[in-house]
Amino acid sequence: MMEKYDVIVIGAGPGGMTAALYASRANLSVLMIDRGIYGGQMNNTAEIENYPGFKSILGPDLAKKMYEGSINFGAKYAYGTVQSIENNGKGKIVHTDENDYETSSIIIGTGSQYRKLGVEGEDEYGGKGVSYCAVCDGAFFKNKEVVVIGGGDSAISEALYLAGITSKVTVIHRRDQLRAQKVLQDRAFANGKINFIWNTNVTEIVGDNMKVTGVKTLNNQTNEESSVDANGVFVYVGNNPMTEAFSDLDITDDKGWIKTNERMETSVPGVFAIGDVRQKELRQVTTAVGDGGIAGQNAFEYISSL
Ligand code: NAP
C-alpha cells in the first residue's frame, strides 16, 4: 500500500524545511523528499552573513539547525528523486524513483541548479579544475591561481571565499559593472588578492589534457583576444529552475520558474511553490524561509477546507 501524508514537501532547502516545520507544527503528517542531503544550496555556501540571528554562520551549520527544527514536530525525511506528480483533484500522487506517495497537498521547493557556461573545455575539464562550488573544491587550489566567471552575488561571495585560500583570484565579467550586492562589491574591490577583467567573455577553458591551465578570453568592446593562466576555473553564471518533474502541471513561466500568488499557491489547487524555484525577485535564504512559512500555513488551511 502507498504511504500517505497530508503534505509532501519536495526539496529540503531552507524553504522546504520551514514549510515542513509549519505544516507538522499544525499537526499535519508531513514528508520531505530530497534527492540528497538536506540544506540545498546552503551546503555550497561558505559563510552566510545575512540570516538574522547570526552574525555569520557556515551554510552547512545553518542547514543542520534548520533540519533539526523541521523534524521536531514529526515531519519525516525520505531520499528520492521526484519524477512526476499525478493530480487527481483532491488527491495527488508523487512518483519518485524509489516509491510512490499519496498526499492531499504538495509544496515544491526544488530550487535551482547552476548554469553551465557552455564553452569548449568546460565538460572536458569538469572535476579537473572546472568547478561550480568553491566550498567543495576551493581547498584543491591552496596557494594557486583561479579564475571566477560571473558578476552576481555567487561569483563575488565565492571569489572572496577563494581569496582566503588561493594566491590570486581573477574575476572575469562580461560587463563593466557587477550585479552583486554593494557590500560584497566593496569587499572584493578592497581585497588585494582579487583582480577584475571587465567586458570580457571566456571563450574556452584550456588545459594540458590532465588539468586546467587557463582560459581564453574575448573583450566584447575591443574584440581583443587574450588568455589568463589559472589552475582552477569557478563558473557562477546563474541558475536554472529545477522544474522538469512538474512540466505536466503547466505551472511555470516560459523560463521554467513556477508562478505563484502571495499565498504561494500555484494554479493547481493544493500545490504550492516556495524558494528559488518560484518566479520572484530576491532569491535568498531569508526569502525562501518566508515562502516556506506561508506555504506550510496555507497547506494547513487548504487541507482543513477539504
Ligand atoms: P545571478 O544573480 O543570475 O548572476 C549571474 C551572473 O553571471 C551575472 O553577473 C551575469 O552577468 C553572469 N552571466 C550570466 N550568463 C553569463 C554568460 N553566458 N557568460 C558570462 N556571464 C554570464 O546568479 P547568482 O550570482 O548565482 O545568484 C543567484 C541568486 O542567488 C540571486 O538572486 C542572488 O542574489 C542569490 N544569492 C545571494 C547571495 C547572498 O545574499 N549572499 C549569495 C549567492 C546568491 P550580467 O550581470 O551581465 O547579467
PDB file of N, CA, C and O in Angstrom, residues 130-205:
ATOM      1  N   VAL A 130      37.693  22.627 -13.411  1.00  0.00           N
ATOM      2  CA  VAL A 130      36.464  23.407 -13.587  1.00  0.00           C
ATOM      3  C   VAL A 130      35.511  23.034 -12.463  1.00  0.00           C
ATOM      4  O   VAL A 130      35.264  21.847 -12.216  1.00  0.00           O
ATOM      5  N   SER A 131      34.991  24.043 -11.770  1.00  0.00           N
ATOM      6  CA  SER A 131      34.126  23.782 -10.626  1.00  0.00           C
ATOM      7  C   SER A 131      32.981  24.790 -10.569  1.00  0.00           C
ATOM      8  O   SER A 131      33.077  25.882 -11.140  1.00  0.00           O
ATOM      9  N   TYR A 132      31.917  24.393  -9.893  1.00  0.00           N
ATOM     10  CA  TYR A 132      30.760  25.272  -9.688  1.00  0.00           C
ATOM     11  C   TYR A 132      30.537  25.485  -8.189  1.00  0.00           C
ATOM     12  O   TYR A 132      29.497  25.996  -7.788  1.00  0.00           O
ATOM     13  N   CYS A 133      31.494  25.050  -7.378  1.00  0.00           N
ATOM     14  CA  CYS A 133      31.316  25.093  -5.922  1.00  0.00           C
ATOM     15  C   CYS A 133      32.648  25.349  -5.224  1.00  0.00           C
ATOM     16  O   CYS A 133      33.464  24.427  -5.065  1.00  0.00           O
ATOM     17  N   ALA A 134      32.848  26.603  -4.821  1.00  0.00           N
ATOM     18  CA  ALA A 134      34.111  26.962  -4.165  1.00  0.00           C
ATOM     19  C   ALA A 134      34.256  26.259  -2.819  1.00  0.00           C
ATOM     20  O   ALA A 134      35.352  25.843  -2.444  1.00  0.00           O
ATOM     21  N   VAL A 135      33.152  26.125  -2.105  1.00  0.00           N
ATOM     22  CA  VAL A 135      33.228  25.479  -0.785  1.00  0.00           C
ATOM     23  C   VAL A 135      33.670  24.023  -0.932  1.00  0.00           C
ATOM     24  O   VAL A 135      34.451  23.506  -0.136  1.00  0.00           O
ATOM     25  N   CYS A 136      33.155  23.366  -1.994  1.00  0.00           N
ATOM     26  CA  CYS A 136      33.503  21.952  -2.198  1.00  0.00           C
ATOM     27  C   CYS A 136      34.946  21.800  -2.679  1.00  0.00           C
ATOM     28  O   CYS A 136      35.659  20.901  -2.248  1.00  0.00           O
ATOM     29  N   ASP A 137      35.371  22.652  -3.604  1.00  0.00           N
ATOM     30  CA  ASP A 137      36.624  22.395  -4.324  1.00  0.00           C
ATOM     31  C   ASP A 137      37.742  23.405  -4.045  1.00  0.00           C
ATOM     32  O   ASP A 137      38.867  23.189  -4.484  1.00  0.00           O
ATOM     33  N   GLY A 138      37.423  24.494  -3.347  1.00  0.00           N
ATOM     34  CA  GLY A 138      38.406  25.561  -3.154  1.00  0.00           C
ATOM     35  C   GLY A 138      39.720  25.058  -2.556  1.00  0.00           C
ATOM     36  O   GLY A 138      40.805  25.494  -2.961  1.00  0.00           O
ATOM     37  N   ALA A 139      39.627  24.116  -1.632  1.00  0.00           N
ATOM     38  CA  ALA A 139      40.831  23.652  -0.931  1.00  0.00           C
ATOM     39  C   ALA A 139      41.852  23.015  -1.874  1.00  0.00           C
ATOM     40  O   ALA A 139      43.047  22.976  -1.565  1.00  0.00           O
ATOM     41  N   PHE A 140      41.393  22.531  -3.032  1.00  0.00           N
ATOM     42  CA  PHE A 140      42.337  21.947  -4.003  1.00  0.00           C
ATOM     43  C   PHE A 140      43.265  23.005  -4.605  1.00  0.00           C
ATOM     44  O   PHE A 140      44.229  22.683  -5.276  1.00  0.00           O
ATOM     45  N   PHE A 141      42.916  24.265  -4.400  1.00  0.00           N
ATOM     46  CA  PHE A 141      43.659  25.346  -5.073  1.00  0.00           C
ATOM     47  C   PHE A 141      44.427  26.229  -4.085  1.00  0.00           C
ATOM     48  O   PHE A 141      44.650  27.402  -4.346  1.00  0.00           O
ATOM     49  N   LYS A 142      44.807  25.625  -2.979  1.00  0.00           N
ATOM     50  CA  LYS A 142      45.558  26.372  -1.962  1.00  0.00           C
ATOM     51  C   LYS A 142      46.836  26.966  -2.586  1.00  0.00           C
ATOM     52  O   LYS A 142      47.592  26.237  -3.245  1.00  0.00           O
ATOM     53  N   ASN A 143      46.996  28.260  -2.418  1.00  0.00           N
ATOM     54  CA  ASN A 143      48.165  28.979  -2.950  1.00  0.00           C
ATOM     55  C   ASN A 143      48.313  28.892  -4.472  1.00  0.00           C
ATOM     56  O   ASN A 143      49.403  29.051  -5.011  1.00  0.00           O
ATOM     57  N   LYS A 144      47.221  28.576  -5.154  1.00  0.00           N
ATOM     58  CA  LYS A 144      47.247  28.557  -6.624  1.00  0.00           C
ATOM     59  C   LYS A 144      46.398  29.696  -7.157  1.00  0.00           C
ATOM     60  O   LYS A 144      45.737  30.402  -6.383  1.00  0.00           O
ATOM     61  N   GLU A 145      46.397  29.840  -8.502  1.00  0.00           N
ATOM     62  CA  GLU A 145      45.646  30.947  -9.106  1.00  0.00           C
ATOM     63  C   GLU A 145      44.354  30.426  -9.727  1.00  0.00           C
ATOM     64  O   GLU A 145      44.365  29.378 -10.383  1.00  0.00           O
ATOM     65  N   VAL A 146      43.271  31.146  -9.489  1.00  0.00           N
ATOM     66  CA  VAL A 146      41.977  30.711 -10.040  1.00  0.00           C
ATOM     67  C   VAL A 146      41.271  31.867 -10.739  1.00  0.00           C
ATOM     68  O   VAL A 146      41.535  33.041 -10.465  1.00  0.00           O
ATOM     69  N   VAL A 147      40.365  31.461 -11.635  1.00  0.00           N
ATOM     70  CA  VAL A 147      39.503  32.418 -12.317  1.00  0.00           C
ATOM     71  C   VAL A 147      38.082  32.189 -11.819  1.00  0.00           C
ATOM     72  O   VAL A 147      37.679  31.043 -11.603  1.00  0.00           O
ATOM     73  N   VAL A 148      37.340  33.289 -11.619  1.00  0.00           N
ATOM     74  CA  VAL A 148      35.909  33.191 -11.300  1.00  0.00           C
ATOM     75  C   VAL A 148      35.161  33.886 -12.437  1.00  0.00           C
ATOM     76  O   VAL A 148      35.493  35.022 -12.793  1.00  0.00           O
ATOM     77  N   ILE A 149      34.174  33.207 -13.003  1.00  0.00           N
ATOM     78  CA  ILE A 149      33.418  33.797 -14.111  1.00  0.00           C
ATOM     79  C   ILE A 149      32.022  34.184 -13.620  1.00  0.00           C
ATOM     80  O   ILE A 149      31.305  33.345 -13.069  1.00  0.00           O
ATOM     81  N   GLY A 150      31.648  35.461 -13.833  1.00  0.00           N
ATOM     82  CA  GLY A 150      30.330  35.943 -13.413  1.00  0.00           C
ATOM     83  C   GLY A 150      30.464  37.214 -12.590  1.00  0.00           C
ATOM     84  O   GLY A 150      31.574  37.566 -12.147  1.00  0.00           O
ATOM     85  N   GLY A 151      29.340  37.914 -12.405  1.00  0.00           N
ATOM     86  CA  GLY A 151      29.383  39.171 -11.660  1.00  0.00           C
ATOM     87  C   GLY A 151      28.258  39.309 -10.649  1.00  0.00           C
ATOM     88  O   GLY A 151      28.002  40.394 -10.129  1.00  0.00           O
ATOM     89  N   GLY A 152      27.586  38.187 -10.341  1.00  0.00           N
ATOM     90  CA  GLY A 152      26.470  38.218  -9.385  1.00  0.00           C
ATOM     91  C   GLY A 152      26.924  37.950  -7.954  1.00  0.00           C
ATOM     92  O   GLY A 152      28.137  37.869  -7.672  1.00  0.00           O
ATOM     93  N   ASP A 153      25.964  37.815  -7.057  1.00  0.00           N
ATOM     94  CA  ASP A 153      26.279  37.555  -5.644  1.00  0.00           C
ATOM     95  C   ASP A 153      27.124  36.296  -5.470  1.00  0.00           C
ATOM     96  O   ASP A 153      28.059  36.267  -4.661  1.00  0.00           O
ATOM     97  N   SER A 154      26.774  35.246  -6.229  1.00  0.00           N
ATOM     98  CA  SER A 154      27.521  33.981  -6.070  1.00  0.00           C
ATOM     99  C   SER A 154      28.965  34.180  -6.475  1.00  0.00           C
ATOM    100  O   SER A 154      29.879  33.783  -5.744  1.00  0.00           O
ATOM    101  N   ALA A 155      29.192  34.778  -7.643  1.00  0.00           N
ATOM    102  CA  ALA A 155      30.566  34.951  -8.139  1.00  0.00           C
ATOM    103  C   ALA A 155      31.392  35.750  -7.136  1.00  0.00           C
ATOM    104  O   ALA A 155      32.529  35.365  -6.803  1.00  0.00           O
ATOM    105  N   ILE A 156      30.838  36.824  -6.630  1.00  0.00           N
ATOM    106  CA  ILE A 156      31.650  37.708  -5.780  1.00  0.00           C
ATOM    107  C   ILE A 156      31.811  37.130  -4.370  1.00  0.00           C
ATOM    108  O   ILE A 156      32.906  37.183  -3.794  1.00  0.00           O
ATOM    109  N   SER A 157      30.749  36.538  -3.820  1.00  0.00           N
ATOM    110  CA  SER A 157      30.947  35.981  -2.473  1.00  0.00           C
ATOM    111  C   SER A 157      31.903  34.795  -2.520  1.00  0.00           C
ATOM    112  O   SER A 157      32.738  34.626  -1.623  1.00  0.00           O
ATOM    113  N   GLU A 158      31.833  34.012  -3.592  1.00  0.00           N
ATOM    114  CA  GLU A 158      32.745  32.864  -3.665  1.00  0.00           C
ATOM    115  C   GLU A 158      34.169  33.310  -4.040  1.00  0.00           C
ATOM    116  O   GLU A 158      35.140  32.681  -3.648  1.00  0.00           O
ATOM    117  N   ALA A 159      34.290  34.421  -4.794  1.00  0.00           N
ATOM    118  CA  ALA A 159      35.626  34.974  -5.069  1.00  0.00           C
ATOM    119  C   ALA A 159      36.278  35.389  -3.752  1.00  0.00           C
ATOM    120  O   ALA A 159      37.476  35.166  -3.521  1.00  0.00           O
ATOM    121  N   LEU A 160      35.485  35.995  -2.870  1.00  0.00           N
ATOM    122  CA  LEU A 160      36.007  36.399  -1.561  1.00  0.00           C
ATOM    123  C   LEU A 160      36.443  35.184  -0.753  1.00  0.00           C
ATOM    124  O   LEU A 160      37.491  35.181  -0.101  1.00  0.00           O
ATOM    125  N   TYR A 161      35.639  34.138  -0.809  1.00  0.00           N
ATOM    126  CA  TYR A 161      35.991  32.901  -0.104  1.00  0.00           C
ATOM    127  C   TYR A 161      37.296  32.325  -0.670  1.00  0.00           C
ATOM    128  O   TYR A 161      38.212  31.966   0.076  1.00  0.00           O
ATOM    129  N   LEU A 162      37.398  32.304  -2.007  1.00  0.00           N
ATOM    130  CA  LEU A 162      38.594  31.737  -2.643  1.00  0.00           C
ATOM    131  C   LEU A 162      39.839  32.578  -2.366  1.00  0.00           C
ATOM    132  O   LEU A 162      40.953  32.051  -2.301  1.00  0.00           O
ATOM    133  N   ALA A 163      39.646  33.885  -2.177  1.00  0.00           N
ATOM    134  CA  ALA A 163      40.795  34.752  -1.892  1.00  0.00           C
ATOM    135  C   ALA A 163      41.459  34.374  -0.567  1.00  0.00           C
ATOM    136  O   ALA A 163      42.645  34.624  -0.358  1.00  0.00           O
ATOM    137  N   GLY A 164      40.704  33.747   0.301  1.00  0.00           N
ATOM    138  CA  GLY A 164      41.255  33.307   1.586  1.00  0.00           C
ATOM    139  C   GLY A 164      42.065  32.029   1.477  1.00  0.00           C
ATOM    140  O   GLY A 164      42.730  31.623   2.434  1.00  0.00           O
ATOM    141  N   ILE A 165      41.997  31.368   0.330  1.00  0.00           N
ATOM    142  CA  ILE A 165      42.682  30.074   0.168  1.00  0.00           C
ATOM    143  C   ILE A 165      43.777  30.159  -0.897  1.00  0.00           C
ATOM    144  O   ILE A 165      44.871  29.648  -0.721  1.00  0.00           O
ATOM    145  N   THR A 166      43.443  30.826  -1.999  1.00  0.00           N
ATOM    146  CA  THR A 166      44.329  30.797  -3.169  1.00  0.00           C
ATOM    147  C   THR A 166      45.314  31.973  -3.119  1.00  0.00           C
ATOM    148  O   THR A 166      45.199  32.863  -2.256  1.00  0.00           O
ATOM    149  N   SER A 167      46.235  32.006  -4.098  1.00  0.00           N
ATOM    150  CA  SER A 167      47.178  33.132  -4.128  1.00  0.00           C
ATOM    151  C   SER A 167      46.629  34.292  -4.944  1.00  0.00           C
ATOM    152  O   SER A 167      47.001  35.437  -4.726  1.00  0.00           O
ATOM    153  N   LYS A 168      45.726  34.000  -5.917  1.00  0.00           N
ATOM    154  CA  LYS A 168      45.196  35.075  -6.755  1.00  0.00           C
ATOM    155  C   LYS A 168      43.858  34.646  -7.354  1.00  0.00           C
ATOM    156  O   LYS A 168      43.719  33.509  -7.820  1.00  0.00           O
ATOM    157  N   VAL A 169      42.914  35.574  -7.344  1.00  0.00           N
ATOM    158  CA  VAL A 169      41.596  35.317  -7.942  1.00  0.00           C
ATOM    159  C   VAL A 169      41.361  36.370  -9.024  1.00  0.00           C
ATOM    160  O   VAL A 169      41.446  37.573  -8.742  1.00  0.00           O
ATOM    161  N   THR A 170      41.083  35.904 -10.227  1.00  0.00           N
ATOM    162  CA  THR A 170      40.744  36.843 -11.298  1.00  0.00           C
ATOM    163  C   THR A 170      39.273  36.668 -11.645  1.00  0.00           C
ATOM    164  O   THR A 170      38.853  35.587 -12.070  1.00  0.00           O
ATOM    165  N   VAL A 171      38.497  37.720 -11.418  1.00  0.00           N
ATOM    166  CA  VAL A 171      37.067  37.678 -11.763  1.00  0.00           C
ATOM    167  C   VAL A 171      36.930  38.198 -13.186  1.00  0.00           C
ATOM    168  O   VAL A 171      37.357  39.313 -13.497  1.00  0.00           O
ATOM    169  N   ILE A 172      36.337  37.385 -14.047  1.00  0.00           N
ATOM    170  CA  ILE A 172      36.118  37.797 -15.433  1.00  0.00           C
ATOM    171  C   ILE A 172      34.617  38.008 -15.608  1.00  0.00           C
ATOM    172  O   ILE A 172      33.820  37.087 -15.407  1.00  0.00           O
ATOM    173  N   HIS A 173      34.253  39.245 -15.967  1.00  0.00           N
ATOM    174  CA  HIS A 173      32.823  39.570 -16.062  1.00  0.00           C
ATOM    175  C   HIS A 173      32.523  40.160 -17.441  1.00  0.00           C
ATOM    176  O   HIS A 173      33.327  40.904 -17.999  1.00  0.00           O
ATOM    177  N   ARG A 174      31.338  39.833 -17.949  1.00  0.00           N
ATOM    178  CA  ARG A 174      31.024  40.225 -19.327  1.00  0.00           C
ATOM    179  C   ARG A 174      30.631  41.700 -19.467  1.00  0.00           C
ATOM    180  O   ARG A 174      30.521  42.200 -20.573  1.00  0.00           O
ATOM    181  N   ARG A 175      30.376  42.368 -18.339  1.00  0.00           N
ATOM    182  CA  ARG A 175      30.049  43.805 -18.404  1.00  0.00           C
ATOM    183  C   ARG A 175      31.104  44.584 -17.624  1.00  0.00           C
ATOM    184  O   ARG A 175      32.057  44.015 -17.112  1.00  0.00           O
ATOM    185  N   ASP A 176      30.868  45.923 -17.469  1.00  0.00           N
ATOM    186  CA  ASP A 176      31.833  46.715 -16.699  1.00  0.00           C
ATOM    187  C   ASP A 176      31.282  47.059 -15.323  1.00  0.00           C
ATOM    188  O   ASP A 176      31.810  47.917 -14.625  1.00  0.00           O
ATOM    189  N   GLN A 177      30.191  46.395 -14.940  1.00  0.00           N
ATOM    190  CA  GLN A 177      29.593  46.613 -13.608  1.00  0.00           C
ATOM    191  C   GLN A 177      29.154  45.276 -13.046  1.00  0.00           C
ATOM    192  O   GLN A 177      28.631  44.443 -13.797  1.00  0.00           O
ATOM    193  N   LEU A 178      29.323  45.130 -11.738  1.00  0.00           N
ATOM    194  CA  LEU A 178      28.879  43.896 -11.102  1.00  0.00           C
ATOM    195  C   LEU A 178      27.389  43.967 -10.780  1.00  0.00           C
ATOM    196  O   LEU A 178      26.856  45.050 -10.544  1.00  0.00           O
ATOM    197  N   ARG A 179      26.776  42.811 -10.743  1.00  0.00           N
ATOM    198  CA  ARG A 179      25.376  42.708 -10.342  1.00  0.00           C
ATOM    199  C   ARG A 179      25.279  42.461  -8.828  1.00  0.00           C
ATOM    200  O   ARG A 179      24.234  42.661  -8.226  1.00  0.00           O
ATOM    201  N   ALA A 180      26.368  42.030  -8.221  1.00  0.00           N
ATOM    202  CA  ALA A 180      26.373  41.626  -6.801  1.00  0.00           C
ATOM    203  C   ALA A 180      26.013  42.790  -5.871  1.00  0.00           C
ATOM    204  O   ALA A 180      26.162  43.960  -6.229  1.00  0.00           O
ATOM    205  N   GLN A 181      25.557  42.449  -4.660  1.00  0.00           N
ATOM    206  CA  GLN A 181      25.243  43.457  -3.637  1.00  0.00           C
ATOM    207  C   GLN A 181      26.458  44.340  -3.379  1.00  0.00           C
ATOM    208  O   GLN A 181      27.593  43.862  -3.402  1.00  0.00           O
ATOM    209  N   LYS A 182      26.185  45.608  -3.063  1.00  0.00           N
ATOM    210  CA  LYS A 182      27.271  46.584  -2.920  1.00  0.00           C
ATOM    211  C   LYS A 182      28.263  46.173  -1.826  1.00  0.00           C
ATOM    212  O   LYS A 182      29.470  46.336  -1.974  1.00  0.00           O
ATOM    213  N   VAL A 183      27.737  45.617  -0.741  1.00  0.00           N
ATOM    214  CA  VAL A 183      28.627  45.251   0.371  1.00  0.00           C
ATOM    215  C   VAL A 183      29.653  44.219  -0.091  1.00  0.00           C
ATOM    216  O   VAL A 183      30.832  44.269   0.291  1.00  0.00           O
ATOM    217  N   LEU A 184      29.241  43.302  -0.957  1.00  0.00           N
ATOM    218  CA  LEU A 184      30.176  42.295  -1.476  1.00  0.00           C
ATOM    219  C   LEU A 184      31.154  42.941  -2.455  1.00  0.00           C
ATOM    220  O   LEU A 184      32.351  42.645  -2.456  1.00  0.00           O
ATOM    221  N   GLN A 185      30.631  43.824  -3.293  1.00  0.00           N
ATOM    222  CA  GLN A 185      31.484  44.525  -4.263  1.00  0.00           C
ATOM    223  C   GLN A 185      32.594  45.278  -3.536  1.00  0.00           C
ATOM    224  O   GLN A 185      33.776  45.170  -3.884  1.00  0.00           O
ATOM    225  N   ASP A 186      32.203  46.052  -2.509  1.00  0.00           N
ATOM    226  CA  ASP A 186      33.181  46.868  -1.777  1.00  0.00           C
ATOM    227  C   ASP A 186      34.281  45.994  -1.193  1.00  0.00           C
ATOM    228  O   ASP A 186      35.466  46.322  -1.247  1.00  0.00           O
ATOM    229  N   ARG A 187      33.846  44.868  -0.653  1.00  0.00           N
ATOM    230  CA  ARG A 187      34.816  43.975  -0.013  1.00  0.00           C
ATOM    231  C   ARG A 187      35.772  43.374  -1.064  1.00  0.00           C
ATOM    232  O   ARG A 187      36.963  43.253  -0.840  1.00  0.00           O
ATOM    233  N   ALA A 188      35.205  43.035  -2.214  1.00  0.00           N
ATOM    234  CA  ALA A 188      36.035  42.426  -3.269  1.00  0.00           C
ATOM    235  C   ALA A 188      37.019  43.449  -3.842  1.00  0.00           C
ATOM    236  O   ALA A 188      38.188  43.140  -4.065  1.00  0.00           O
ATOM    237  N   PHE A 189      36.534  44.700  -4.050  1.00  0.00           N
ATOM    238  CA  PHE A 189      37.430  45.732  -4.603  1.00  0.00           C
ATOM    239  C   PHE A 189      38.574  46.038  -3.629  1.00  0.00           C
ATOM    240  O   PHE A 189      39.659  46.413  -4.036  1.00  0.00           O
ATOM    241  N   ALA A 190      38.298  45.868  -2.343  1.00  0.00           N
ATOM    242  CA  ALA A 190      39.321  46.184  -1.335  1.00  0.00           C
ATOM    243  C   ALA A 190      40.274  45.012  -1.087  1.00  0.00           C
ATOM    244  O   ALA A 190      41.254  45.162  -0.368  1.00  0.00           O
ATOM    245  N   ASN A 191      39.966  43.857  -1.670  1.00  0.00           N
ATOM    246  CA  ASN A 191      40.781  42.667  -1.403  1.00  0.00           C
ATOM    247  C   ASN A 191      41.954  42.609  -2.392  1.00  0.00           C
ATOM    248  O   ASN A 191      41.762  42.506  -3.609  1.00  0.00           O
ATOM    249  N   GLY A 192      43.152  42.664  -1.874  1.00  0.00           N
ATOM    250  CA  GLY A 192      44.353  42.729  -2.704  1.00  0.00           C
ATOM    251  C   GLY A 192      44.570  41.494  -3.569  1.00  0.00           C
ATOM    252  O   GLY A 192      45.319  41.540  -4.546  1.00  0.00           O
ATOM    253  N   LYS A 193      43.944  40.381  -3.213  1.00  0.00           N
ATOM    254  CA  LYS A 193      44.156  39.155  -3.994  1.00  0.00           C
ATOM    255  C   LYS A 193      43.195  39.030  -5.174  1.00  0.00           C
ATOM    256  O   LYS A 193      43.330  38.140  -6.001  1.00  0.00           O
ATOM    257  N   ILE A 194      42.171  39.911  -5.191  1.00  0.00           N
ATOM    258  CA  ILE A 194      41.157  39.774  -6.257  1.00  0.00           C
ATOM    259  C   ILE A 194      41.372  40.859  -7.302  1.00  0.00           C
ATOM    260  O   ILE A 194      41.445  42.054  -6.969  1.00  0.00           O
ATOM    261  N   ASN A 195      41.505  40.455  -8.553  1.00  0.00           N
ATOM    262  CA  ASN A 195      41.522  41.468  -9.613  1.00  0.00           C
ATOM    263  C   ASN A 195      40.431  41.149 -10.647  1.00  0.00           C
ATOM    264  O   ASN A 195      39.914  40.035 -10.688  1.00  0.00           O
ATOM    265  N   PHE A 196      40.088  42.168 -11.426  1.00  0.00           N
ATOM    266  CA  PHE A 196      38.916  42.064 -12.306  1.00  0.00           C
ATOM    267  C   PHE A 196      39.307  42.267 -13.761  1.00  0.00           C
ATOM    268  O   PHE A 196      40.149  43.124 -14.080  1.00  0.00           O
ATOM    269  N   ILE A 197      38.683  41.510 -14.623  1.00  0.00           N
ATOM    270  CA  ILE A 197      38.791  41.757 -16.067  1.00  0.00           C
ATOM    271  C   ILE A 197      37.364  42.028 -16.546  1.00  0.00           C
ATOM    272  O   ILE A 197      36.475  41.181 -16.400  1.00  0.00           O
ATOM    273  N   TRP A 198      37.159  43.245 -17.091  1.00  0.00           N
ATOM    274  CA  TRP A 198      35.797  43.689 -17.433  1.00  0.00           C
ATOM    275  C   TRP A 198      35.480  43.487 -18.917  1.00  0.00           C
ATOM    276  O   TRP A 198      36.383  43.343 -19.744  1.00  0.00           O
ATOM    277  N   ASN A 199      34.199  43.547 -19.222  1.00  0.00           N
ATOM    278  CA  ASN A 199      33.715  43.491 -20.620  1.00  0.00           C
ATOM    279  C   ASN A 199      34.322  42.323 -21.376  1.00  0.00           C
ATOM    280  O   ASN A 199      34.685  42.444 -22.549  1.00  0.00           O
ATOM    281  N   THR A 200      34.409  41.223 -20.701  1.00  0.00           N
ATOM    282  CA  THR A 200      35.148  40.105 -21.300  1.00  0.00           C
ATOM    283  C   THR A 200      34.401  38.783 -21.146  1.00  0.00           C
ATOM    284  O   THR A 200      33.877  38.480 -20.079  1.00  0.00           O
ATOM    285  N   ASN A 201      34.361  38.034 -22.252  1.00  0.00           N
ATOM    286  CA  ASN A 201      33.759  36.706 -22.241  1.00  0.00           C
ATOM    287  C   ASN A 201      34.869  35.653 -22.271  1.00  0.00           C
ATOM    288  O   ASN A 201      35.870  35.835 -22.954  1.00  0.00           O
ATOM    289  N   VAL A 202      34.629  34.587 -21.526  1.00  0.00           N
ATOM    290  CA  VAL A 202      35.542  33.442 -21.619  1.00  0.00           C
ATOM    291  C   VAL A 202      35.073  32.613 -22.804  1.00  0.00           C
ATOM    292  O   VAL A 202      33.897  32.229 -22.890  1.00  0.00           O
ATOM    293  N   THR A 203      35.959  32.350 -23.729  1.00  0.00           N
ATOM    294  CA  THR A 203      35.562  31.632 -24.948  1.00  0.00           C
ATOM    295  C   THR A 203      35.966  30.158 -24.920  1.00  0.00           C
ATOM    296  O   THR A 203      35.424  29.352 -25.664  1.00  0.00           O
ATOM    297  N   GLU A 204      36.933  29.831 -24.075  1.00  0.00           N
ATOM    298  CA  GLU A 204      37.367  28.430 -23.991  1.00  0.00           C
ATOM    299  C   GLU A 204      38.115  28.208 -22.678  1.00  0.00           C
ATOM    300  O   GLU A 204      38.807  29.114 -22.192  1.00  0.00           O
ATOM    301  N   ILE A 205      37.931  27.016 -22.124  1.00  0.00           N
ATOM    302  CA  ILE A 205      38.737  26.638 -20.949  1.00  0.00           C
ATOM    303  C   ILE A 205      39.800  25.677 -21.470  1.00  0.00           C
ATOM    304  O   ILE A 205      39.467  24.676 -22.134  1.00  0.00           O
TER     305      ILE A 205
END
